[in-house]
Amino acid sequence: MVQKEYHNDTSDNRSIFKAISVLGSMKFLQLLSGLIGAKFIALFIGPNGVGSLGLIKSAISLIQSFTSFGYSIISVKEIASKLEVENDIQHIQSIGLVKKLSIYIGLLGFLLTLPLSFFLSDWVFGSKNKFYWFLLLSFNFIFLARNAFYAAYLQGNRKIRWIAISGTLSSFITVILTIPIYYFLRENGIIPAIIVSSIVILCVNIYITKNSNIPSFQGDFEMFYEKAKPMLKMGVVLSLNMIFNHVCHFFLRSFFKNYTEGSILGFYEAGLTIIATYAGTIFSVMAVDFYPKLTSFHEDNLKVSDMVNKQVKMSLLIVTPMVLGFYLFDNTIISLLYTKEFLPVMAIFKFGLLCTIFKAISWPMSYIILAKGDRKQYLKQEILADSLNVLFIIILFKIIGLIGIGLGMTLEFIFFTGFVFFYVHRAYQFTFFKNSKKVIILSLILSLFAVTVSIYFKGTIGRVFLTILFLISITYSIRELNKSMDVVAFIKNKLFKH
């Protein structure tokens, strides 16, 4: 069992912080453009339109889960695992293999959506009249699959700056092109806007990688299948998990649309977006940088444990001030991101933001299971998490309303964190180091205080308490980051280097 840190390697901490700072700053710009886009979308199509948009995105995700075979994960693992090998030919072959697979996945999504268009229209809108929406949407899966390849290529080769530039550029161009679509077509502009967004991302990726000489797969279909078979075995398990995940999310969205008035679905969608996208920026960064890195040395349990501890600590030091900031400025954030019609979303925030803290603890641990290729365990834990999510949210929503949605999200992550830790501790001798435990405990204490204040203290008194907690969190994070990697000198060096 690992009892202490592998080493207090400042370079590892700086590498994690650098990835977070580069991707995080670019992600901030993406969120800024997304904020502008979301504001206009909410203004032009309202809560009901936002709810419909969520249902359509959920339908897209559900089809992808059937056709992609967990492509976004298996492709990154395939490329990243070959990056460190001495034989460059293996690395080149893995890229060509992944590229070829994306073509088949895109065609499969396209062909599956065509015959399902009437069914999807009826499922999403309660009418078959909008089947042509999904006929148009079928072409989107070809673009999505190709974009998934470029994302895998950049992630697997750890081209962090390229990923950041691609995401930022795509985001701003998408907003510029889709706002007029929503303005003129209103709710009828949802499908055109989705397709335009995918095309923009594809064009940006092609432009960014134009000098990369990305190889193609050399060989017939039989050879391709033999090479791809190990990936697809893992992919089938991931696909089952994704199917179940998207069915659960689609079920929740359908529940809020049919069980209550349509605006509740819009509030749920907005709350989920803010918590998962805006407050959860760090997790998209983790998927881009941390997972490929962990995959490259997944057989060394000691190094894996060390890297996960560093990632958990770094994530919490960044996430906790963000969460407390969201508690402090919740009213302003919702008004900026959406409209005053969405202010009831603050009830979801009461407990919902707390799930971000548990996510920062559990996600790095869950990546161990992915990096190890432990298919059955990954499927078990994800099915458990999705089932608990649906169960807790529906039961608590019926009992206490919108606040129950946030509480359900957090309870699910509490159970998930405990379940994952128990497994990786037993199977891979993972444990939390002393320094990590200190950061975990303080983050939880500060966040629980914030929850208590947001529920029981209103007005000026509540704002004063939340401001104090926010300042304590920022001060502690800066101090700990400085101890781990001399963050002040690191930032000065980046800002003023010649």
Coordinates of C-alpha atoms in Angstrom, one line a residue:
M1 CA 0.0 0.0 0.0
V2 CA 1.2 3.5 -0.9
Q3 CA 1.7 5.4 2.4
K4 CA 3.5 8.5 1.3
E5 CA 4.1 10.7 -1.8
Y6 CA 6.1 9.2 -4.6
H7 CA 8.1 12.4 -4.6
N8 CA 7.2 16.1 -4.2
D9 CA 8.0 16.8 -7.8
T10 CA 7.6 20.4 -8.5
S11 CA 7.8 19.7 -12.3
D12 CA 4.7 17.4 -12.0
N13 CA 2.7 20.1 -10.2
R14 CA 3.8 22.8 -12.6
S15 CA 2.9 20.5 -15.5
I16 CA -0.6 20.0 -14.1
F17 CA -1.0 23.7 -13.3
K18 CA 0.3 24.7 -16.8
A19 CA -2.2 22.5 -18.5
I20 CA -5.0 23.9 -16.3
S21 CA -3.9 27.5 -16.8
V22 CA -3.5 27.2 -20.6
L23 CA -6.6 25.2 -21.2
G24 CA -8.5 27.1 -18.4
S25 CA -7.7 30.5 -19.8
M26 CA -8.8 29.4 -23.2
K27 CA -11.8 27.7 -21.7
F28 CA -12.7 31.0 -20.0
L29 CA -12.8 32.7 -23.5
Q30 CA -14.9 29.8 -24.7
L31 CA -17.3 30.3 -21.8
L32 CA -17.4 34.0 -22.5
S33 CA -18.5 33.3 -26.0
G34 CA -20.8 30.6 -24.7
L35 CA -22.2 33.1 -22.2
I36 CA -23.0 35.5 -25.1
G37 CA -24.6 32.7 -27.1
A38 CA -26.6 31.3 -24.2
K39 CA -27.9 34.8 -23.4
F40 CA -29.2 35.3 -26.9
I41 CA -30.5 31.8 -27.2
A42 CA -32.4 32.2 -23.9
L43 CA -33.7 35.6 -25.1
F44 CA -34.9 34.3 -28.5
I45 CA -36.3 30.9 -27.6
G46 CA -37.1 31.2 -23.9
P47 CA -37.2 28.5 -21.2
N48 CA -39.4 26.1 -23.3
G49 CA -37.0 26.5 -26.3
V50 CA -34.0 25.9 -24.0
G51 CA -35.8 22.7 -22.8
S52 CA -36.3 21.6 -26.4
L53 CA -32.7 22.2 -27.2
G54 CA -31.7 20.1 -24.2
L55 CA -34.0 17.2 -25.4
I56 CA -32.5 17.4 -29.0
K57 CA -29.0 17.4 -27.6
S58 CA -29.9 14.4 -25.4
A59 CA -31.3 12.6 -28.5
I60 CA -28.0 13.3 -30.3
S61 CA -26.0 11.9 -27.4
L62 CA -28.2 8.8 -27.2
I63 CA -27.6 8.0 -30.9
Q64 CA -23.9 8.6 -30.5
S65 CA -23.8 6.2 -27.5
F66 CA -25.2 3.5 -29.8
T67 CA -22.8 4.2 -32.7
S68 CA -19.6 5.6 -31.3
F69 CA -18.4 2.6 -29.3
G70 CA -16.9 5.0 -26.7
Y71 CA -14.7 6.4 -29.5
S72 CA -13.7 9.6 -27.6
I73 CA -12.1 7.4 -24.8
I74 CA -10.7 4.4 -26.7
S75 CA -9.1 6.6 -29.4
V76 CA -7.3 8.8 -27.0
K77 CA -6.1 5.7 -25.1
E78 CA -4.9 4.1 -28.3
I79 CA -2.9 7.1 -29.4
A80 CA -1.6 8.1 -26.0
S81 CA -0.4 4.5 -25.1
K82 CA 1.7 4.4 -28.3
L83 CA 3.2 7.8 -27.8
E84 CA 5.9 6.7 -25.4
V85 CA 6.9 3.5 -27.3
E86 CA 10.3 3.6 -29.0
N87 CA 8.8 2.3 -32.3
D88 CA 7.3 5.3 -34.1
I89 CA 5.6 3.0 -36.6
Q90 CA 3.2 1.8 -33.9
H91 CA 2.3 5.4 -33.1
I92 CA 1.7 6.2 -36.8
Q93 CA -0.4 3.1 -37.2
S94 CA -2.5 3.9 -34.2
I95 CA -3.4 7.3 -35.6
G96 CA -4.3 5.9 -39.0
L97 CA -6.5 3.2 -37.3
V98 CA -8.3 5.8 -35.2
K99 CA -8.8 8.0 -38.2
K100 CA -10.3 5.1 -40.3
L101 CA -12.6 4.1 -37.4
S102 CA -14.1 7.7 -37.2
I103 CA -15.3 7.3 -40.8
Y104 CA -17.3 4.1 -40.1
I105 CA -18.7 5.6 -36.9
G106 CA -19.9 8.7 -38.7
L107 CA -21.6 6.6 -41.4
L108 CA -23.2 4.4 -38.8
G109 CA -24.7 7.4 -37.0
F110 CA -26.0 8.9 -40.3
L111 CA -27.6 5.6 -41.3
L112 CA -29.2 4.9 -37.9
T113 CA -30.8 8.4 -37.7
L114 CA -32.5 8.3 -41.1
P115 CA -35.1 5.6 -40.3
L116 CA -35.5 6.8 -36.7
S117 CA -36.5 10.4 -37.7
F118 CA -40.2 9.9 -37.2
F119 CA -39.8 8.1 -33.9
L120 CA -37.4 10.8 -32.6
S121 CA -39.7 13.6 -33.6
D122 CA -42.6 11.9 -31.7
W123 CA -40.3 11.1 -28.7
V124 CA -39.0 14.7 -28.4
F125 CA -42.0 16.7 -29.4
G126 CA -44.9 14.4 -29.0
S127 CA -45.6 14.7 -32.8
K128 CA -44.1 13.3 -36.0
N129 CA -44.5 16.6 -37.8
K130 CA -40.8 17.6 -37.2
F131 CA -39.3 14.4 -38.6
Y132 CA -37.4 16.5 -41.2
W133 CA -35.5 18.1 -38.3
F134 CA -33.9 14.7 -37.6
L135 CA -33.4 13.9 -41.3
L136 CA -31.2 17.0 -41.4
L137 CA -29.6 16.1 -38.1
S138 CA -28.4 12.8 -39.5
F139 CA -25.7 14.6 -41.5
N140 CA -24.4 16.0 -38.2
F141 CA -23.1 12.6 -37.1
I142 CA -20.6 12.5 -39.9
F143 CA -19.2 15.9 -38.8
L144 CA -19.3 14.8 -35.1
A145 CA -17.3 11.6 -35.8
R146 CA -14.6 13.5 -37.7
N147 CA -14.4 16.1 -35.0
A148 CA -14.0 13.3 -32.4
F149 CA -11.0 12.1 -34.4
Y150 CA -9.3 15.5 -34.4
A151 CA -9.9 15.8 -30.7
A152 CA -8.4 12.3 -30.1
Y153 CA -5.4 13.2 -32.3
L154 CA -4.7 16.4 -30.3
Q155 CA -5.4 14.9 -26.9
G156 CA -3.4 11.7 -27.5
N157 CA -0.4 13.6 -28.7
R158 CA -0.8 16.1 -25.8
K159 CA -1.0 19.1 -28.1
I160 CA -2.5 21.2 -25.3
R161 CA -2.1 24.6 -26.9
W162 CA -3.6 23.5 -30.2
I163 CA -6.6 22.1 -28.3
A164 CA -7.1 25.4 -26.5
I165 CA -6.8 27.4 -29.7
S166 CA -9.2 25.1 -31.6
G167 CA -11.8 25.3 -28.9
T168 CA -11.6 29.0 -28.5
L169 CA -11.7 29.8 -32.2
S170 CA -14.6 27.4 -32.8
S171 CA -16.6 28.8 -30.0
F172 CA -16.4 32.4 -31.1
I173 CA -17.1 31.7 -34.8
T174 CA -20.0 29.4 -33.8
V175 CA -21.6 32.2 -31.7
I176 CA -21.2 34.8 -34.5
L177 CA -22.9 32.5 -37.0
T178 CA -25.6 30.9 -34.9
I179 CA -27.0 34.1 -33.2
P180 CA -28.6 35.3 -36.4
I181 CA -30.0 31.8 -37.0
Y182 CA -31.8 31.9 -33.7
Y183 CA -32.9 35.5 -34.2
F184 CA -34.6 34.8 -37.5
L185 CA -35.8 31.3 -37.1
R186 CA -36.3 31.2 -33.3
E187 CA -37.0 27.6 -32.2
N188 CA -36.9 26.4 -35.8
G189 CA -33.2 27.4 -35.8
I190 CA -32.1 24.8 -33.3
I191 CA -31.1 22.1 -35.9
P192 CA -29.4 24.5 -38.4
A193 CA -27.5 26.0 -35.5
I194 CA -26.3 22.6 -34.3
I195 CA -25.1 21.6 -37.7
V196 CA -23.4 24.9 -38.3
S197 CA -21.6 24.5 -35.0
S198 CA -20.2 21.0 -36.0
I199 CA -19.1 22.3 -39.4
V200 CA -17.3 25.2 -37.8
I201 CA -15.4 22.9 -35.4
L202 CA -14.4 20.6 -38.3
C203 CA -13.1 23.5 -40.4
V204 CA -11.1 24.9 -37.5
N205 CA -9.6 21.5 -36.8
I206 CA -8.6 20.9 -40.4
Y207 CA -7.0 24.4 -40.5
I208 CA -5.1 23.9 -37.3
T209 CA -3.7 20.4 -38.3
K210 CA -3.1 21.2 -42.0
N211 CA 0.7 20.9 -41.5
S212 CA 0.6 17.7 -39.4
N213 CA 0.7 15.1 -42.1
I214 CA -1.8 13.0 -40.3
P215 CA -1.4 9.4 -41.6
S216 CA -4.2 7.2 -43.1
F217 CA -4.6 3.5 -42.4
Q218 CA -2.9 1.3 -44.8
G219 CA -4.7 -2.0 -45.4
D220 CA -8.0 -3.7 -46.3
F221 CA -11.1 -3.9 -44.1
E222 CA -10.1 -7.4 -42.7
M223 CA -6.8 -6.0 -41.5
F224 CA -8.5 -2.9 -40.1
Y225 CA -10.9 -5.1 -38.2
E226 CA -8.2 -7.2 -36.7
K227 CA -6.3 -4.1 -35.5
A228 CA -9.4 -2.4 -34.2
K229 CA -10.8 -5.4 -32.4
P230 CA -9.1 -4.8 -29.0
M231 CA -10.3 -1.2 -29.1
L232 CA -13.8 -2.2 -30.0
K233 CA -14.0 -4.7 -27.1
M234 CA -13.4 -1.8 -24.7
G235 CA -15.6 0.4 -26.9
V236 CA -18.6 -2.0 -26.6
V237 CA -18.5 -1.7 -22.8
L238 CA -18.2 2.1 -22.9
S239 CA -21.0 2.2 -25.4
L240 CA -23.3 0.3 -23.1
N241 CA -22.4 2.7 -20.3
M242 CA -23.0 5.7 -22.6
I243 CA -26.3 4.3 -23.8
F244 CA -27.5 3.9 -20.2
N245 CA -26.2 7.4 -19.3
H246 CA -28.0 9.1 -22.1
V247 CA -31.2 7.1 -21.5
C248 CA -31.2 8.2 -17.9
H249 CA -30.6 11.9 -18.9
F250 CA -33.3 11.7 -21.6
F251 CA -35.6 10.1 -19.1
L252 CA -35.0 13.0 -16.6
R253 CA -35.6 15.6 -19.3
S254 CA -38.8 13.8 -20.5
F255 CA -39.9 13.6 -16.8
F256 CA -39.5 17.3 -16.3
K257 CA -41.2 18.1 -19.6
N258 CA -44.2 15.8 -19.1
Y259 CA -44.7 15.7 -15.3
T260 CA -44.5 19.5 -14.8
E261 CA -44.9 22.7 -16.8
G262 CA -42.4 23.2 -19.6
S263 CA -40.4 25.9 -17.7
I264 CA -39.1 23.4 -15.1
L265 CA -37.2 21.5 -17.9
G266 CA -35.6 24.8 -18.9
F267 CA -34.6 25.5 -15.2
Y268 CA -33.2 21.9 -15.0
E269 CA -31.3 22.4 -18.2
A270 CA -29.9 25.7 -17.2
G271 CA -28.8 24.4 -13.7
L272 CA -27.2 21.4 -15.3
T273 CA -25.3 23.5 -17.8
I274 CA -24.0 26.0 -15.2
I275 CA -22.9 23.3 -12.8
A276 CA -21.5 20.9 -15.4
T277 CA -20.1 23.4 -17.9
Y278 CA -19.3 26.7 -16.1
A279 CA -18.5 25.5 -12.6
G280 CA -17.0 22.3 -14.0
T281 CA -14.5 23.8 -16.3
I282 CA -11.6 22.0 -14.6
F283 CA -13.1 18.6 -15.6
S284 CA -13.0 19.2 -19.3
V285 CA -9.3 20.2 -18.8
M286 CA -8.7 17.0 -16.9
A287 CA -10.1 14.9 -19.7
V288 CA -7.8 16.6 -22.2
D289 CA -4.5 16.5 -20.4
F290 CA -4.7 14.2 -17.3
Y291 CA -6.2 11.1 -18.9
P292 CA -3.7 10.7 -21.8
K293 CA -0.8 11.3 -19.3
L294 CA -2.2 8.7 -16.9
T295 CA -2.6 6.2 -19.7
S296 CA 1.0 6.4 -20.7
F297 CA 2.3 5.0 -17.3
H298 CA -0.9 3.1 -16.1
E299 CA 1.1 -0.1 -15.2
D300 CA 3.0 1.7 -12.4
N301 CA 0.6 1.8 -9.5
L302 CA 2.9 4.0 -7.4
K303 CA 3.3 6.6 -10.0
V304 CA -0.5 6.5 -10.8
S305 CA -1.3 7.0 -7.1
D306 CA 1.1 9.9 -6.9
M307 CA -0.3 11.6 -10.1
V308 CA -3.9 11.2 -9.0
N309 CA -3.2 12.7 -5.6
K310 CA -1.6 15.7 -7.2
Q311 CA -4.5 16.1 -9.7
V312 CA -7.1 15.9 -6.8
K313 CA -5.2 18.4 -4.8
M314 CA -4.6 20.8 -7.7
S315 CA -8.3 20.4 -8.9
L316 CA -9.7 21.2 -5.4
L317 CA -7.4 24.2 -4.9
I318 CA -8.9 25.7 -8.1
V319 CA -12.4 24.4 -8.0
T320 CA -13.2 25.3 -4.4
P321 CA -12.8 29.1 -4.8
M322 CA -14.8 28.8 -8.0
V323 CA -17.7 27.0 -6.2
L324 CA -17.7 29.6 -3.4
G325 CA -17.7 32.4 -6.0
F326 CA -20.7 30.9 -7.6
Y327 CA -22.5 30.8 -4.2
L328 CA -21.6 34.4 -3.7
F329 CA -22.6 35.7 -7.1
D330 CA -25.4 33.2 -8.0
N331 CA -28.0 35.9 -8.8
T332 CA -25.6 37.9 -11.0
I333 CA -24.3 34.8 -12.8
I334 CA -27.8 33.5 -13.7
S335 CA -28.9 37.0 -14.9
L336 CA -25.7 37.3 -17.0
L337 CA -25.9 33.8 -18.5
Y338 CA -29.7 33.7 -19.1
T339 CA -32.6 36.1 -18.2
K340 CA -34.5 36.9 -15.0
E341 CA -37.0 34.2 -15.9
F342 CA -34.3 31.7 -14.9
L343 CA -33.7 33.0 -11.4
P344 CA -35.5 30.0 -9.9
V345 CA -32.4 28.0 -10.9
M346 CA -30.7 29.4 -7.7
A347 CA -32.7 26.8 -5.8
I348 CA -30.9 24.0 -7.7
F349 CA -27.6 25.8 -6.7
K350 CA -28.2 25.4 -3.0
F351 CA -26.9 21.9 -2.9
G352 CA -26.0 21.3 -6.6
L353 CA -22.8 23.2 -6.6
L354 CA -21.5 21.0 -3.8
C355 CA -21.4 18.0 -6.2
T356 CA -18.5 19.8 -8.0
I357 CA -16.3 19.3 -5.0
F358 CA -17.0 15.6 -4.9
K359 CA -16.5 15.4 -8.6
A360 CA -13.0 16.9 -8.2
I361 CA -12.2 14.0 -5.8
S362 CA -13.8 11.2 -7.7
W363 CA -13.0 11.9 -11.3
P364 CA -9.2 11.5 -11.1
M365 CA -9.7 8.2 -9.3
S366 CA -12.2 7.0 -11.9
Y367 CA -9.6 7.7 -14.6
I368 CA -7.4 5.0 -13.0
I369 CA -10.0 2.4 -14.0
L370 CA -10.2 3.8 -17.5
A371 CA -6.4 3.9 -17.9
K372 CA -6.1 0.3 -16.6
G373 CA -8.7 -0.8 -19.2
D374 CA -10.9 -2.4 -16.4
R375 CA -14.0 -2.5 -18.6
K376 CA -16.4 -4.4 -16.3
Q377 CA -15.7 -2.3 -13.3
Y378 CA -16.1 1.0 -15.2
L379 CA -19.5 -0.2 -16.5
K380 CA -20.7 -1.2 -13.0
Q381 CA -19.7 2.1 -11.4
E382 CA -21.2 4.3 -14.2
I383 CA -24.5 2.3 -14.2
L384 CA -24.7 2.7 -10.4
A385 CA -24.0 6.5 -10.6
D386 CA -26.6 7.1 -13.4
S387 CA -29.2 5.0 -11.6
L388 CA -28.7 6.9 -8.3
N389 CA -28.8 10.2 -10.1
V390 CA -32.2 9.5 -11.6
L391 CA -33.5 8.0 -8.4
F392 CA -32.4 10.8 -6.1
I393 CA -33.3 13.7 -8.4
I394 CA -36.9 12.5 -9.1
I395 CA -37.7 11.5 -5.5
L396 CA -36.2 14.7 -4.0
F397 CA -37.8 16.9 -6.6
K398 CA -41.2 15.5 -5.8
I399 CA -40.6 16.1 -2.1
I400 CA -38.8 19.5 -2.0
G401 CA -39.0 20.9 -5.5
L402 CA -36.1 22.5 -7.4
I403 CA -33.8 22.4 -4.4
G404 CA -34.1 18.6 -4.5
I405 CA -32.6 18.5 -8.0
G406 CA -29.3 19.9 -6.7
L407 CA -29.4 17.7 -3.6
G408 CA -29.9 14.7 -5.8
M409 CA -26.9 15.5 -7.9
T410 CA -24.7 15.9 -4.8
L411 CA -25.9 12.7 -3.1
E412 CA -25.2 10.8 -6.3
F413 CA -21.6 12.0 -6.3
I414 CA -21.1 11.3 -2.6
F415 CA -22.0 7.7 -3.2
F416 CA -20.0 7.5 -6.4
T417 CA -16.9 8.9 -4.7
G418 CA -17.1 6.3 -1.9
F419 CA -17.7 3.5 -4.3
V420 CA -14.8 4.4 -6.6
F421 CA -12.3 5.0 -3.7
F422 CA -13.2 1.6 -2.2
Y423 CA -12.4 -0.2 -5.5
V424 CA -9.2 1.6 -6.6
H425 CA -7.9 1.3 -3.0
R426 CA -8.5 -2.5 -3.0
A427 CA -7.6 -3.2 -6.6
Y428 CA -4.7 -0.8 -7.2
Q429 CA -3.5 0.1 -3.7
F430 CA -4.5 3.7 -4.2
T431 CA -4.7 5.9 -1.1
F432 CA -4.9 9.6 -0.4
F433 CA -1.7 11.2 0.9
K434 CA -1.7 13.4 4.0
N435 CA -1.4 16.7 2.0
S436 CA -4.3 15.7 -0.2
K437 CA -6.5 14.8 2.8
K438 CA -5.9 18.2 4.3
V439 CA -7.1 19.9 1.1
I440 CA -10.1 17.6 0.8
I441 CA -11.2 18.2 4.3
L442 CA -10.9 22.0 4.1
S443 CA -12.6 22.2 0.8
L444 CA -15.6 20.2 2.1
I445 CA -15.8 22.3 5.3
L446 CA -15.8 25.6 3.4
S447 CA -18.4 24.3 0.9
L448 CA -20.7 22.9 3.6
F449 CA -20.5 26.3 5.3
A450 CA -21.5 27.9 2.0
V451 CA -24.5 25.6 1.6
T452 CA -25.6 26.4 5.2
V453 CA -25.2 30.1 4.6
S454 CA -27.1 30.1 1.3
I455 CA -30.0 28.2 2.9
Y456 CA -30.3 30.0 6.3
F457 CA -28.9 33.5 5.8
K458 CA -30.4 35.9 3.3
G459 CA -29.5 39.4 2.2
T460 CA -26.5 41.3 3.4
I461 CA -25.6 38.9 6.3
G462 CA -25.5 36.0 3.9
R463 CA -23.3 37.9 1.4
V464 CA -20.9 38.9 4.2
F465 CA -20.5 35.3 5.3
L466 CA -20.0 34.0 1.8
T467 CA -17.5 36.8 1.0
I468 CA -15.4 35.7 4.1
L469 CA -15.6 32.0 3.0
F470 CA -14.6 33.0 -0.6
L471 CA -11.6 35.0 0.6
I472 CA -10.4 32.3 3.0
S473 CA -10.6 29.8 0.1
I474 CA -8.6 32.0 -2.3
T475 CA -6.0 32.8 0.3
Y476 CA -5.6 29.1 1.2
S477 CA -5.4 28.0 -2.4
I478 CA -2.7 30.6 -3.3
R479 CA -0.7 29.6 -0.3
E480 CA -0.9 25.8 -1.0
L481 CA -0.2 26.3 -4.7
N482 CA 2.8 28.5 -3.8
K483 CA 4.1 25.7 -1.5
S484 CA 3.7 23.0 -4.1
M485 CA 5.2 24.8 -7.1
D486 CA 6.0 28.4 -6.2
V487 CA 3.0 29.6 -8.3
V488 CA 3.9 33.3 -7.9
A489 CA 7.3 32.8 -9.5
F490 CA 5.7 30.6 -12.2
I491 CA 3.1 33.2 -13.2
K492 CA 5.7 36.0 -13.1
N493 CA 7.9 34.0 -15.4
K494 CA 5.1 33.4 -17.8
L495 CA 4.0 37.0 -17.8
F496 CA 7.3 38.7 -18.0
K497 CA 9.6 36.3 -19.9
H498 CA 11.3 37.6 -23.0

